[in-house]
Structures are given as structure tokens and as C-alpha cells.
PDB file of C-alpha atoms in Angstrom:
ATOM      1  CA  MET F  96      -0.089  -0.166  -0.025  1.00 48.00           C
ATOM      2  CA  THR F  97       1.240   3.195  -0.964  1.00 48.00           C
ATOM      3  CA  MET F  98       1.777   6.225   1.416  1.00 44.00           C
ATOM      4  CA  VAL F  99      -0.898   8.207  -0.388  1.00 40.00           C
ATOM      5  CA  ALA F 100      -3.573   5.232   0.094  1.00 44.00           C
ATOM      6  CA  MET F 101      -2.411   4.977   3.697  1.00 42.00           C
ATOM      7  CA  SER F 102      -2.985   8.637   4.398  1.00 44.00           C
ATOM      8  CA  ILE F 103      -6.460   8.474   2.870  1.00 40.00           C
ATOM      9  CA  SER F 104      -7.431   5.460   4.897  1.00 44.00           C
ATOM     10  CA  PHE F 105      -6.321   6.966   8.090  1.00 41.00           C
ATOM     11  CA  THR F 106      -8.262  10.139   7.333  1.00 41.00           C
ATOM     12  CA  LEU F 107     -11.523   8.487   6.527  1.00 38.00           C
ATOM     13  CA  LEU F 108     -11.060   6.433   9.995  1.00 40.00           C
ATOM     14  CA  VAL F 109     -10.623   9.521  11.870  1.00 37.00           C
ATOM     15  CA  ILE F 110     -13.827  10.906  10.288  1.00 34.00           C
ATOM     16  CA  TYR F 111     -15.713   7.747  10.860  1.00 35.00           C
ATOM     17  CA  PHE F 112     -14.726   7.757  14.730  1.00 36.00           C
ATOM     18  CA  PHE F 113     -15.450  11.584  15.114  1.00 35.00           C
ATOM     19  CA  ALA F 114     -18.944  11.171  13.506  1.00 32.00           C
ATOM     20  CA  PHE F 115     -19.629   8.150  15.718  1.00 35.00           C
ATOM     21  CA  ASP F 116     -18.855  10.210  18.908  1.00 36.00           C
ATOM     22  CA  VAL F 117     -21.006  13.138  17.734  1.00 39.00           C
ATOM     23  CA  GLN F 118     -23.867  10.765  17.123  1.00 42.00           C
ATOM     24  CA  GLY F 119     -23.459   9.104  20.337  1.00 45.00           C
ATOM     25  CA  GLU F 120     -23.335  12.270  22.606  1.00 65.00           C
ATOM     26  CA  GLU F 121     -26.305  13.036  24.954  1.00 84.00           C
ATOM     27  CA  CYS F 122     -28.249  15.895  23.589  1.00 93.00           C
ATOM     28  CA  VAL F 123     -29.721  18.224  26.359  1.00 95.00           C
ATOM     29  CA  ALA F 124     -32.409  20.280  25.123  1.00 95.00           C
ATOM     30  CA  GLY F 125     -32.509  24.204  25.970  1.00 96.00           C
ATOM     31  CA  ALA F 126     -35.228  25.771  27.984  1.00 96.00           C
ATOM     32  CA  VAL F 127     -38.663  26.596  26.060  1.00 97.00           C
ATOM     33  CA  LEU F 128     -39.418  29.920  25.162  1.00 97.00           C
ATOM     34  CA  ASN F 129     -42.367  32.308  25.772  1.00 96.00           C
ATOM     35  CA  LEU F 130     -44.012  30.348  28.513  1.00 96.00           C
ATOM     36  CA  GLN F 131     -47.330  31.986  29.461  1.00 94.00           C
ATOM     37  CA  ILE F 132     -50.925  31.484  30.451  1.00 89.00           C
ATOM     38  CA  SER F 133     -53.532  32.524  27.826  1.00 83.00           C
ATOM     39  CA  VAL F 134     -56.807  33.920  28.319  1.00 75.00           C
ATOM     40  CA  GLU F 135     -58.386  30.547  27.827  1.00 79.00           C
ATOM     41  CA  ALA F 136     -56.531  29.126  30.637  1.00 86.00           C
ATOM     42  CA  ASN F 137     -54.005  27.296  28.189  1.00 91.00           C
ATOM     43  CA  LEU F 138     -50.405  27.005  29.300  1.00 95.00           C
ATOM     44  CA  THR F 139     -48.404  27.490  26.069  1.00 96.00           C
ATOM     45  CA  TRP F 140     -44.580  27.564  25.032  1.00 97.00           C
ATOM     46  CA  GLN F 141     -42.445  27.537  21.854  1.00 96.00           C
ATOM     47  CA  VAL F 142     -39.425  25.636  20.965  1.00 96.00           C
ATOM     48  CA  SER F 143     -36.292  27.592  19.854  1.00 95.00           C
ATOM     49  CA  GLU F 144     -35.668  27.485  15.936  1.00 94.00           C
ATOM     50  CA  ASN F 145     -31.950  26.804  16.771  1.00 94.00           C
ATOM     51  CA  GLU F 146     -32.826  23.977  19.095  1.00 95.00           C
ATOM     52  CA  PRO F 147     -30.309  21.065  17.917  1.00 94.00           C
ATOM     53  CA  CYS F 148     -32.146  18.332  20.032  1.00 95.00           C
ATOM     54  CA  ASP F 149     -34.945  16.201  18.589  1.00 94.00           C
ATOM     55  CA  ILE F 150     -37.548  17.033  21.296  1.00 96.00           C
ATOM     56  CA  GLU F 151     -39.911  13.953  21.884  1.00 94.00           C
ATOM     57  CA  GLN F 152     -42.167  15.404  24.533  1.00 96.00           C
ATOM     58  CA  PHE F 153     -42.383  17.763  27.534  1.00 97.00           C
ATOM     59  CA  GLN F 154     -42.572  17.112  31.135  1.00 97.00           C
ATOM     60  CA  VAL F 155     -45.351  19.501  32.822  1.00 97.00           C
ATOM     61  CA  ASP F 156     -45.293  20.088  36.539  1.00 97.00           C
ATOM     62  CA  LEU F 157     -47.979  22.062  38.350  1.00 96.00           C
ATOM     63  CA  LEU F 158     -47.390  23.066  42.033  1.00 95.00           C
ATOM     64  CA  GLY F 159     -50.095  25.032  43.959  1.00 91.00           C
ATOM     65  CA  ASP F 160     -49.567  27.016  47.037  1.00 87.00           C
ATOM     66  CA  ARG F 161     -52.116  24.838  48.868  1.00 84.00           C
ATOM     67  CA  GLU F 162     -49.661  21.864  48.287  1.00 86.00           C
ATOM     68  CA  ASP F 163     -51.621  20.734  45.155  1.00 89.00           C
ATOM     69  CA  GLU F 164     -49.391  18.837  42.577  1.00 94.00           C
ATOM     70  CA  TYR F 165     -49.973  17.704  39.053  1.00 96.00           C
ATOM     71  CA  HIS F 166     -47.297  15.973  36.774  1.00 96.00           C
ATOM     72  CA  PHE F 167     -47.806  14.535  33.235  1.00 93.00           C
ATOM     73  CA  LYS F 168     -46.111  14.557  29.906  1.00 96.00           C
ATOM     74  CA  VAL F 169     -47.440  15.921  26.628  1.00 96.00           C
ATOM     75  CA  ASN F 170     -46.521  15.967  22.951  1.00 95.00           C
ATOM     76  CA  SER F 171     -47.809  19.378  21.961  1.00 95.00           C
ATOM     77  CA  THR F 172     -46.575  22.907  23.034  1.00 96.00           C
ATOM     78  CA  PHE F 173     -49.600  23.623  25.075  1.00 95.00           C
ATOM     79  CA  VAL F 174     -51.867  21.998  27.747  1.00 96.00           C
ATOM     80  CA  ASP F 175     -55.502  23.021  28.941  1.00 94.00           C
ATOM     81  CA  LEU F 176     -55.387  24.184  32.667  1.00 93.00           C
ATOM     82  CA  SER F 177     -59.046  25.102  33.039  1.00 86.00           C
ATOM     83  CA  PHE F 178     -59.397  22.294  35.599  1.00 89.00           C
ATOM     84  CA  LEU F 179     -57.154  24.030  38.033  1.00 87.00           C
ATOM     85  CA  GLU F 180     -58.570  26.376  40.896  1.00 79.00           C
ATOM     86  CA  ILE F 181     -58.829  30.057  40.132  1.00 76.00           C
ATOM     87  CA  CYS F 182     -58.100  31.005  43.808  1.00 73.00           C
ATOM     88  CA  GLU F 183     -54.767  29.297  44.118  1.00 80.00           C
ATOM     89  CA  GLN F 184     -51.378  30.548  43.002  1.00 85.00           C
ATOM     90  CA  TRP F 185     -49.604  27.977  40.953  1.00 92.00           C
ATOM     91  CA  GLN F 186     -46.007  27.317  39.761  1.00 95.00           C
ATOM     92  CA  PHE F 187     -45.996  26.016  36.089  1.00 97.00           C
ATOM     93  CA  MET F 188     -42.771  24.168  34.970  1.00 97.00           C
ATOM     94  CA  VAL F 189     -42.114  22.884  31.398  1.00 98.00           C
ATOM     95  CA  THR F 190     -39.026  20.723  30.686  1.00 97.00           C
ATOM     96  CA  PRO F 191     -38.430  19.434  27.184  1.00 97.00           C
ATOM     97  CA  ILE F 192     -37.157  15.774  26.869  1.00 96.00           C
ATOM     98  CA  SER F 193     -34.948  14.399  24.158  1.00 95.00           C
ATOM     99  CA  ASN F 194     -34.027  10.804  23.659  1.00 93.00           C
ATOM    100  CA  GLY F 195     -35.278  10.408  27.195  1.00 93.00           C
ATOM    101  CA  ILE F 196     -32.971  12.958  28.698  1.00 95.00           C
ATOM    102  CA  ALA F 197     -34.676  15.773  30.506  1.00 96.00           C
ATOM    103  CA  GLY F 198     -33.562  19.326  29.164  1.00 96.00           C
ATOM    104  CA  TYR F 199     -33.483  22.740  31.097  1.00 97.00           C
ATOM    105  CA  GLU F 200     -36.652  23.811  33.010  1.00 97.00           C
ATOM    106  CA  ARG F 201     -38.523  26.851  32.318  1.00 97.00           C
ATOM    107  CA  ARG F 202     -41.167  28.152  35.013  1.00 96.00           C
ATOM    108  CA  ILE F 203     -43.525  31.010  35.672  1.00 95.00           C
ATOM    109  CA  THR F 204     -45.867  31.543  38.808  1.00 93.00           C
ATOM    110  CA  GLY F 205     -49.444  33.123  38.621  1.00 87.00           C
ATOM    111  CA  HIS F 206     -53.259  32.449  38.978  1.00 83.00           C
ATOM    112  CA  ILE F 207     -55.368  30.698  36.481  1.00 82.00           C
ATOM    113  CA  PRO F 208     -57.109  33.479  34.311  1.00 77.00           C
ATOM    114  CA  LEU F 209     -60.989  34.421  35.052  1.00 70.00           C
ATOM    115  CA  PRO F 210     -63.128  32.455  32.830  1.00 64.00           C
ATOM    116  CA  SER F 211     -63.728  33.827  29.404  1.00 55.00           C
ATOM    117  CA  THR F 212     -67.215  35.065  30.552  1.00 50.00           C
ATOM    118  CA  SER F 213     -65.398  37.586  32.748  1.00 46.00           C
ATOM    119  CA  SER F 214     -63.688  39.477  29.895  1.00 47.00           C
ATOM    120  CA  LEU F 215     -62.885  43.235  30.323  1.00 46.00           C
ATOM    121  CA  ALA F 216     -66.325  43.913  28.865  1.00 47.00           C
ATOM    122  CA  GLY F 217     -68.367  41.696  31.005  1.00 55.00           C
ATOM    123  CA  ALA F 218     -66.625  41.558  34.316  1.00 63.00           C
ATOM    124  CA  ASP F 219     -68.432  43.503  36.956  1.00 75.00           C
ATOM    125  CA  LEU F 220     -66.114  44.600  39.848  1.00 84.00           C
ATOM    126  CA  SER F 221     -68.111  47.460  41.044  1.00 89.00           C
ATOM    127  CA  LEU F 222     -68.881  47.921  44.664  1.00 93.00           C
ATOM    128  CA  LYS F 223     -72.202  47.328  46.240  1.00 93.00           C
ATOM    129  CA  TYR F 224     -71.429  49.867  48.923  1.00 95.00           C
ATOM    130  CA  PHE F 225     -68.540  51.805  50.499  1.00 97.00           C
ATOM    131  CA  ASN F 226     -69.061  52.974  54.194  1.00 97.00           C
ATOM    132  CA  VAL F 227     -66.737  55.083  56.133  1.00 97.00           C
ATOM    133  CA  THR F 228     -67.123  55.067  60.056  1.00 97.00           C
ATOM    134  CA  GLN F 229     -65.263  56.767  62.599  1.00 97.00           C
ATOM    135  CA  VAL F 230     -64.237  54.625  65.306  1.00 97.00           C
ATOM    136  CA  GLU F 231     -61.794  56.657  67.117  1.00 96.00           C
ATOM    137  CA  PRO F 232     -61.015  60.648  66.938  1.00 96.00           C
ATOM    138  CA  ARG F 233     -58.032  59.815  64.569  1.00 97.00           C
ATOM    139  CA  ILE F 234     -59.169  56.300  63.253  1.00 97.00           C
ATOM    140  CA  LEU F 235     -61.602  55.655  60.342  1.00 98.00           C
ATOM    141  CA  LEU F 236     -63.015  52.054  59.575  1.00 98.00           C
ATOM    142  CA  LEU F 237     -63.634  51.495  55.817  1.00 98.00           C
ATOM    143  CA  GLN F 238     -66.175  48.681  54.750  1.00 97.00           C
ATOM    144  CA  TRP F 239     -67.193  47.756  51.549  1.00 96.00           C
ATOM    145  CA  ASP F 240     -68.568  44.665  49.393  1.00 93.00           C
ATOM    146  CA  LEU F 241     -68.811  43.773  45.804  1.00 90.00           C
ATOM    147  CA  ASN F 242     -72.018  43.729  43.791  1.00 87.00           C
ATOM    148  CA  ASN F 243     -71.338  40.097  42.900  1.00 80.00           C
ATOM    149  CA  HIS F 244     -68.639  37.545  43.614  1.00 75.00           C
ATOM    150  CA  THR F 245     -68.633  35.475  40.591  1.00 67.00           C
ATOM    151  CA  HIS F 246     -65.206  36.746  39.215  1.00 65.00           C
ATOM    152  CA  GLY F 247     -62.738  34.993  41.595  1.00 64.00           C
ATOM    153  CA  ASP F 248     -62.682  36.897  44.779  1.00 72.00           C
ATOM    154  CA  CYS F 249     -59.211  35.387  45.847  1.00 75.00           C
ATOM    155  CA  THR F 250     -57.593  37.050  42.981  1.00 78.00           C
ATOM    156  CA  LEU F 251     -58.890  40.479  43.924  1.00 86.00           C
ATOM    157  CA  ARG F 252     -56.945  43.223  45.686  1.00 90.00           C
ATOM    158  CA  TYR F 253     -58.327  46.676  46.996  1.00 95.00           C
ATOM    159  CA  ARG F 254     -56.289  49.829  46.417  1.00 96.00           C
ATOM    160  CA  ILE F 255     -57.115  52.133  48.996  1.00 97.00           C
ATOM    161  CA  THR F 256     -56.053  55.820  48.568  1.00 97.00           C
ATOM    162  CA  VAL F 257     -56.111  58.406  51.311  1.00 98.00           C
ATOM    163  CA  THR F 258     -55.300  61.928  50.240  1.00 98.00           C
ATOM    164  CA  ASP F 259     -54.757  64.520  52.897  1.00 97.00           C
ATOM    165  CA  GLN F 260     -56.201  67.558  51.255  1.00 96.00           C
ATOM    166  CA  ASP F 261     -54.617  70.046  53.584  1.00 94.00           C
ATOM    167  CA  PHE F 262     -51.021  68.860  52.803  1.00 94.00           C
ATOM    168  CA  SER F 263     -51.666  67.203  49.274  1.00 94.00           C
ATOM    169  CA  ILE F 264     -50.043  64.048  50.729  1.00 95.00           C
ATOM    170  CA  ILE F 265     -51.290  60.729  49.194  1.00 96.00           C
ATOM    171  CA  ARG F 266     -51.169  57.216  51.025  1.00 96.00           C
ATOM    172  CA  ASP F 267     -51.786  54.066  48.857  1.00 95.00           C
ATOM    173  CA  ARG F 268     -52.369  50.542  50.426  1.00 94.00           C
ATOM    174  CA  TYR F 269     -53.331  47.246  48.790  1.00 94.00           C
ATOM    175  CA  VAL F 270     -55.498  44.915  50.815  1.00 94.00           C
ATOM    176  CA  THR F 271     -57.678  41.777  50.801  1.00 90.00           C
ATOM    177  CA  GLY F 272     -61.059  41.251  52.318  1.00 90.00           C
ATOM    178  CA  TYR F 273     -63.785  43.731  52.843  1.00 94.00           C
ATOM    179  CA  SER F 274     -62.612  46.056  55.647  1.00 96.00           C
ATOM    180  CA  GLU F 275     -59.769  48.289  56.604  1.00 97.00           C
ATOM    181  CA  GLN F 276     -58.705  50.781  59.307  1.00 97.00           C
ATOM    182  CA  VAL F 277     -57.031  53.955  58.300  1.00 97.00           C
ATOM    183  CA  PHE F 278     -54.849  55.380  61.173  1.00 96.00           C
ATOM    184  CA  HIS F 279     -52.981  58.688  61.885  1.00 95.00           C
ATOM    185  CA  LEU F 280     -55.597  61.184  60.791  1.00 97.00           C
ATOM    186  CA  SER F 281     -56.142  64.533  62.270  1.00 97.00           C
ATOM    187  CA  PRO F 282     -59.201  66.300  63.884  1.00 97.00           C
ATOM    188  CA  CYS F 283     -60.662  69.021  61.705  1.00 97.00           C
ATOM    189  CA  GLY F 284     -58.766  67.672  58.835  1.00 96.00           C
ATOM    190  CA  MET F 285     -60.061  67.153  55.286  1.00 97.00           C
ATOM    191  CA  TYR F 286     -59.555  63.720  53.541  1.00 98.00           C
ATOM    192  CA  HIS F 287     -60.359  62.283  50.225  1.00 98.00           C
ATOM    193  CA  ILE F 288     -60.575  58.304  50.529  1.00 98.00           C
ATOM    194  CA  ALA F 289     -60.986  56.215  47.413  1.00 98.00           C
ATOM    195  CA  ILE F 290     -61.200  52.462  46.895  1.00 97.00           C
ATOM    196  CA  ARG F 291     -60.710  50.558  43.625  1.00 95.00           C
ATOM    197  CA  PRO F 292     -60.778  46.784  43.143  1.00 92.00           C
ATOM    198  CA  PHE F 293     -58.635  45.048  40.614  1.00 87.00           C
ATOM    199  CA  ASN F 294     -57.792  41.577  39.590  1.00 82.00           C
ATOM    200  CA  ILE F 295     -54.148  40.492  40.077  1.00 78.00           C
ATOM    201  CA  GLY F 296     -54.569  37.331  37.890  1.00 70.00           C
ATOM    202  CA  TYR F 297     -54.914  37.431  34.061  1.00 67.00           C
ATOM    203  CA  PRO F 298     -56.633  39.270  32.623  1.00 69.00           C
ATOM    204  CA  THR F 299     -55.855  42.487  34.635  1.00 76.00           C
ATOM    205  CA  ILE F 300     -59.285  44.092  35.321  1.00 79.00           C
ATOM    206  CA  GLU F 301     -59.829  47.209  37.355  1.00 86.00           C
ATOM    207  CA  GLY F 302     -63.149  47.977  38.767  1.00 88.00           C
ATOM    208  CA  PRO F 303     -64.760  51.597  39.002  1.00 92.00           C
ATOM    209  CA  MET F 304     -63.443  54.024  41.830  1.00 95.00           C
ATOM    210  CA  SER F 305     -65.729  54.618  44.820  1.00 96.00           C
ATOM    211  CA  ALA F 306     -64.682  57.723  47.037  1.00 97.00           C
ATOM    212  CA  ARG F 307     -65.672  59.739  49.935  1.00 96.00           C
ATOM    213  CA  GLU F 308     -64.935  63.331  51.317  1.00 97.00           C
ATOM    214  CA  ILE F 309     -64.282  63.245  54.922  1.00 97.00           C
ATOM    215  CA  GLU F 310     -63.540  66.023  57.393  1.00 97.00           C
ATOM    216  CA  LEU F 311     -63.059  64.699  60.869  1.00 97.00           C
ATOM    217  CA  PRO F 312     -64.979  66.394  63.599  1.00 97.00           C
ATOM    218  CA  PRO F 313     -63.172  68.548  66.186  1.00 97.00           C
ATOM    219  CA  HIS F 314     -61.467  66.918  69.100  1.00 97.00           C
ATOM    220  CA  PRO F 315     -59.227  68.216  72.056  1.00 97.00           C
ATOM    221  CA  GLN F 316     -55.524  68.547  71.622  1.00 96.00           C
ATOM    222  CA  GLU F 317     -52.878  66.282  73.240  1.00 96.00           C
ATOM    223  CA  ARG F 318     -51.920  67.772  76.709  1.00 97.00           C
ATOM    224  CA  PRO F 319     -49.355  70.757  76.273  1.00 97.00           C
ATOM    225  CA  VAL F 320     -45.577  69.898  77.117  1.00 97.00           C
ATOM    226  CA  LEU F 321     -43.428  72.153  79.272  1.00 97.00           C
ATOM    227  CA  ARG F 322     -40.254  73.273  77.445  1.00 97.00           C
ATOM    228  CA  GLU F 323     -38.904  75.911  79.640  1.00 97.00           C
ATOM    229  CA  LEU F 324     -39.219  76.959  83.319  1.00 97.00           C
ATOM    230  CA  THR F 325     -37.728  79.933  84.944  1.00 97.00           C
ATOM    231  CA  ILE F 326     -38.407  80.606  88.736  1.00 97.00           C
ATOM    232  CA  GLY F 327     -38.023  83.744  90.768  1.00 96.00           C
ATOM    233  CA  PRO F 328     -39.121  84.819  94.126  1.00 96.00           C
ATOM    234  CA  THR F 329     -42.447  86.199  92.973  1.00 95.00           C
ATOM    235  CA  THR F 330     -42.656  85.018  89.412  1.00 96.00           C
ATOM    236  CA  ILE F 331     -42.796  81.886  87.360  1.00 97.00           C
ATOM    237  CA  HIS F 332     -42.060  81.841  83.674  1.00 97.00           C
ATOM    238  CA  THR F 333     -43.244  78.956  81.604  1.00 97.00           C
ATOM    239  CA  VAL F 334     -43.007  77.947  78.001  1.00 97.00           C
ATOM    240  CA  TRP F 335     -45.376  75.385  76.596  1.00 97.00           C
ATOM    241  CA  GLU F 336     -45.338  73.303  73.236  1.00 97.00           C
ATOM    242  CA  LEU F 337     -48.617  72.384  71.790  1.00 96.00           C
ATOM    243  CA  GLU F 338     -49.584  69.421  69.377  1.00 96.00           C
ATOM    244  CA  ASN F 339     -48.262  70.405  65.894  1.00 95.00           C
ATOM    245  CA  TYR F 340     -50.647  71.415  63.183  1.00 95.00           C
ATOM    246  CA  PHE F 341     -50.163  68.283  61.047  1.00 95.00           C
ATOM    247  CA  ASN F 342     -51.480  66.012  63.865  1.00 95.00           C
ATOM    248  CA  GLN F 343     -54.255  68.423  65.110  1.00 96.00           C
ATOM    249  CA  ARG F 344     -56.005  70.899  62.664  1.00 96.00           C
ATOM    250  CA  CYS F 345     -58.528  72.195  65.123  1.00 96.00           C
ATOM    251  CA  PRO F 346     -57.942  75.954  65.789  1.00 94.00           C
ATOM    252  CA  VAL F 347     -56.429  76.684  69.230  1.00 95.00           C
ATOM    253  CA  ARG F 348     -58.339  79.144  71.445  1.00 95.00           C
ATOM    254  CA  SER F 349     -56.320  79.414  74.730  1.00 96.00           C
ATOM    255  CA  LEU F 350     -54.152  77.931  77.253  1.00 97.00           C
ATOM    256  CA  HIS F 351     -55.395  77.501  80.776  1.00 97.00           C
ATOM    257  CA  VAL F 352     -53.128  77.493  83.984  1.00 97.00           C
ATOM    258  CA  ASP F 353     -55.201  76.444  86.935  1.00 96.00           C
ATOM    259  CA  GLY F 354     -53.381  77.316  90.414  1.00 94.00           C
ATOM    260  CA  GLY F 355     -56.317  75.962  92.423  1.00 92.00           C
ATOM    261  CA  SER F 356     -57.623  78.470  94.953  1.00 89.00           C
ATOM    262  CA  GLN F 357     -54.813  80.946  94.371  1.00 90.00           C
ATOM    263  CA  PHE F 358     -55.236  81.769  90.819  1.00 92.00           C
ATOM    264  CA  ASN F 359     -56.954  80.556  87.522  1.00 94.00           C
ATOM    265  CA  VAL F 360     -55.057  82.115  84.191  1.00 95.00           C
ATOM    266  CA  GLU F 361     -56.540  81.906  80.740  1.00 95.00           C
ATOM    267  CA  VAL F 362     -53.961  83.085  77.960  1.00 95.00           C
ATOM    268  CA  PRO F 363     -55.737  83.511  74.685  1.00 96.00           C
ATOM    269  CA  VAL F 364     -53.827  81.942  71.710  1.00 94.00           C
ATOM    270  CA  SER F 365     -54.065  82.577  68.004  1.00 90.00           C
ATOM    271  CA  PHE F 366     -51.767  81.330  65.351  1.00 89.00           C
ATOM    272  CA  PRO F 367     -51.802  83.429  61.989  1.00 83.00           C
ATOM    273  CA  THR F 368     -50.062  80.599  60.055  1.00 82.00           C
ATOM    274  CA  GLU F 369     -50.117  76.705  60.237  1.00 85.00           C
ATOM    275  CA  GLU F 370     -47.161  76.678  62.597  1.00 88.00           C
ATOM    276  CA  ARG F 371     -47.852  76.095  66.260  1.00 92.00           C
ATOM    277  CA  LEU F 372     -45.423  78.472  68.163  1.00 93.00           C
ATOM    278  CA  PRO F 373     -44.666  77.808  71.749  1.00 95.00           C
ATOM    279  CA  VAL F 374     -46.848  79.799  74.393  1.00 96.00           C
ATOM    280  CA  GLU F 375     -45.266  81.791  76.830  1.00 96.00           C
ATOM    281  CA  VAL F 376     -47.020  82.133  80.478  1.00 96.00           C
ATOM    282  CA  ASP F 377     -45.717  84.492  83.026  1.00 96.00           C
ATOM    283  CA  LEU F 378     -47.252  84.204  86.625  1.00 96.00           C
ATOM    284  CA  LYS F 379     -46.542  87.309  88.738  1.00 95.00           C
ATOM    285  CA  GLY F 380     -47.356  88.527  92.403  1.00 94.00           C
ATOM    286  CA  LEU F 381     -46.600  85.161  93.856  1.00 95.00           C
ATOM    287  CA  LYS F 382     -45.482  84.615  97.390  1.00 95.00           C
ATOM    288  CA  PRO F 383     -41.665  83.771  98.004  1.00 96.00           C
ATOM    289  CA  ASP F 384     -40.687  80.328  99.066  1.00 95.00           C
ATOM    290  CA  ASN F 385     -44.006  79.059  98.354  1.00 96.00           C
ATOM    291  CA  MET F 386     -45.059  75.796  96.540  1.00 96.00           C
ATOM    292  CA  TYR F 387     -47.677  76.025  93.517  1.00 96.00           C
ATOM    293  CA  PHE F 388     -49.123  73.389  91.834  1.00 96.00           C
ATOM    294  CA  LEU F 389     -50.186  74.154  88.249  1.00 96.00           C
ATOM    295  CA  ASN F 390     -52.707  72.153  86.099  1.00 97.00           C
ATOM    296  CA  VAL F 391     -52.178  73.390  82.396  1.00 98.00           C
ATOM    297  CA  SER F 392     -54.253  72.386  79.799  1.00 98.00           C
ATOM    298  CA  VAL F 393     -55.109  73.750  76.076  1.00 97.00           C
ATOM    299  CA  GLU F 394     -58.377  74.646  74.619  1.00 97.00           C
ATOM    300  CA  ASN F 395     -59.548  74.203  70.966  1.00 96.00           C
ATOM    301  CA  MET F 396     -62.829  73.693  69.021  1.00 94.00           C
ATOM    302  CA  GLY F 397     -63.125  70.284  70.560  1.00 96.00           C
ATOM    303  CA  GLY F 398     -62.852  71.391  74.170  1.00 96.00           C
ATOM    304  CA  LEU F 399     -60.197  71.323  76.891  1.00 97.00           C
ATOM    305  CA  SER F 400     -57.409  68.742  76.639  1.00 97.00           C
ATOM    306  CA  SER F 401     -56.092  66.578  79.477  1.00 97.00           C
ATOM    307  CA  SER F 402     -53.964  68.611  81.903  1.00 96.00           C
ATOM    308  CA  THR F 403     -50.182  68.513  82.515  1.00 97.00           C
ATOM    309  CA  LEU F 404     -49.554  68.952  86.347  1.00 97.00           C
ATOM    310  CA  ILE F 405     -46.329  70.422  87.785  1.00 96.00           C
ATOM    311  CA  GLY F 406     -45.255  71.457  91.036  1.00 96.00           C
ATOM    312  CA  VAL F 407     -42.992  74.628  91.292  1.00 97.00           C
ATOM    313  CA  GLN F 408     -41.620  76.405  94.426  1.00 96.00           C
ATOM    314  CA  THR F 409     -40.685  80.047  94.157  1.00 96.00           C
ATOM    315  CA  LEU F 410     -37.434  81.284  95.531  1.00 96.00           C
ATOM    316  CA  GLU F 411     -36.677  83.103  98.789  1.00 94.00           C
ATOM    317  CA  LEU F 412     -36.357  86.777  98.757  1.00 88.00           C
ATOM    318  CA  GLU F 413     -32.751  88.003  98.925  1.00 78.00           C
ATOM    319  CA  PRO F 414     -32.097  89.949 102.052  1.00 69.00           C
ATOM    320  CA  SER F 415     -31.942  93.661 101.255  1.00 61.00           C
ATOM    321  CA  ARG F 416     -28.727  95.575 101.451  1.00 54.00           C
ATOM    322  CA  ASP F 417     -28.418  98.842 103.212  1.00 48.00           C
TER     323      ASP F 417
END
């Protein structure tokens, strides 16, 4: 055999063994594309045009948040899931299989779409009623219900929007159920409260908004806080801090200093702006080296606040110098 013939034979042998190795390798399929839930509750997906493996079937695994599980194999690129519970959240996993070898998994999480009769045009997510009740001076109770409950209440959320109209501050909350409390409101404050139901599953549906304008009735301020105290033989100088305007919008009228049987002082208070400045009170003509008990309260449109009690002893008179 010539050298040329031997070279050709060796080359053909290498090509043969190389082809055998390629054909003998295990082919692992890539993950499917565009995995999604359609309006008709079909789980659909696609195979890449560049997929090198010959895919025989697909492993479909369904895991519910209530520990429900379904596992099966299909030959098509879709599966009807209308038998699943709407109210349960599911993990949908699809794995391609080539020559008995599982490929890479693709998964999504979501709810089964509302039935086709609950299309955007046909769904009724309007509220039967929306009530607002004051349960405490600074707390409101919101209560509502749907006109009907045929569209999967478990996939519904309610967006509550509270707008402080005095400060243009907006607070949003997303809740379930049919009641919610709103805290940290100000007496005499104006609020716009709105609620809108929407479906977190597919398709996304928003119901009409229901709203109420609320002005909280007057209520007394919190007790005043002593910030400064200066004592003399016959005088007591005090500085009092009042509850701020953001927390308490009712106009302040006066500060009361009750000294029992010895005196009772009322200091008129008026703030031209929203800022609540400290209130100064000077008590004069007192007896030296004498104990005074002061009950201090503030009055607004809602009445008198609870009082702050302090005990103050005046200083002794210094002996005069001849």
C-alpha cells in the first residue's frame, strides 16, 4: 500500500470515529421559550428554531400554594389548565425531553385567568356599598362589598388611597378582604378616601373607583408639654409646646393655667399661620418660698385637653442690702 493510500485510509477512519462520537453524545435540550398562560387558561410555550435536539415530549409540573401537585407528559406545545382552581397560585414548569434525557426547565408563577365570561367588557367589579365610620378621633373604619362574587374573589385586591387635602399627601395601600382601618388622621382635617378593586390574575381588570370626602370632627388637643421653666421669688415663667398642626388641625383658642384656689389664668392663643409656636405664660405677684401646683391644659374647638400637672416652688427673697 502506497503512502498516499495509507494517508487517505487514516483520514477516513478519523472522520468515521469523529462522526460516531458526535452521534453518540447525549443531547440536552434548551429551555422552552415564551412560557405563558393565555386567556383561555392554556399554558403555552415554544421551541427555539435553533434547538439542536430532537424533542420527543415535554414534562409539565404544576405546584399549587395549597400543596396541590400535578405531573404529566405531553407531545404538544400547550396544555389546557382550566381544571385548576382559580383562587390558588401556581408554579408552572415545563421541561423538554430528548431521547429520554430531560433538558433545561422553564417556570413561571401566577393564577389561572378568570373564565372567558369575565372578559374586560363583561366583568363587574363595582362595589355594592362603601361605608366610612369613625371609630376613634383619629381612626376611620372602611367597609365595602362587591355587587357580585362570581369573578374569583381570591384574585382580587383593593387599592385604598387616602389623600390629605390640607397637605396634598397621598397614601396608597393594597389589601384583601372587605374592611380596613385608616390610622393617624387629624381632627378637623379634610380627607379624600377612594377604593378601587382590581384583579391580580390574568386578565388585569380594574373596577370603578368609589370615593368619599371626609372632614373629621373637632377633638381636644393632646396635653401641653413644658419646654422651659424660669423661677423667681415672686414670678414663674413657663413656655409650653402644643400639638403640631399636622396632627391636630382644630384651631387653638386658649391655654389654661389652673393654680387651684390661688389663681386661674387663661391665655388667649391665636396662630396666624399653620405653625404652632410655643406659648409663654408669666405668673406674677406670687409669694416667695411657696409651693404652687399648676394644672395646664389647652382649649380648641373640640374642648379642653387633659392637663399637665407640675409643682413649682418660688425662690426665697434675697435680704436687702443697706
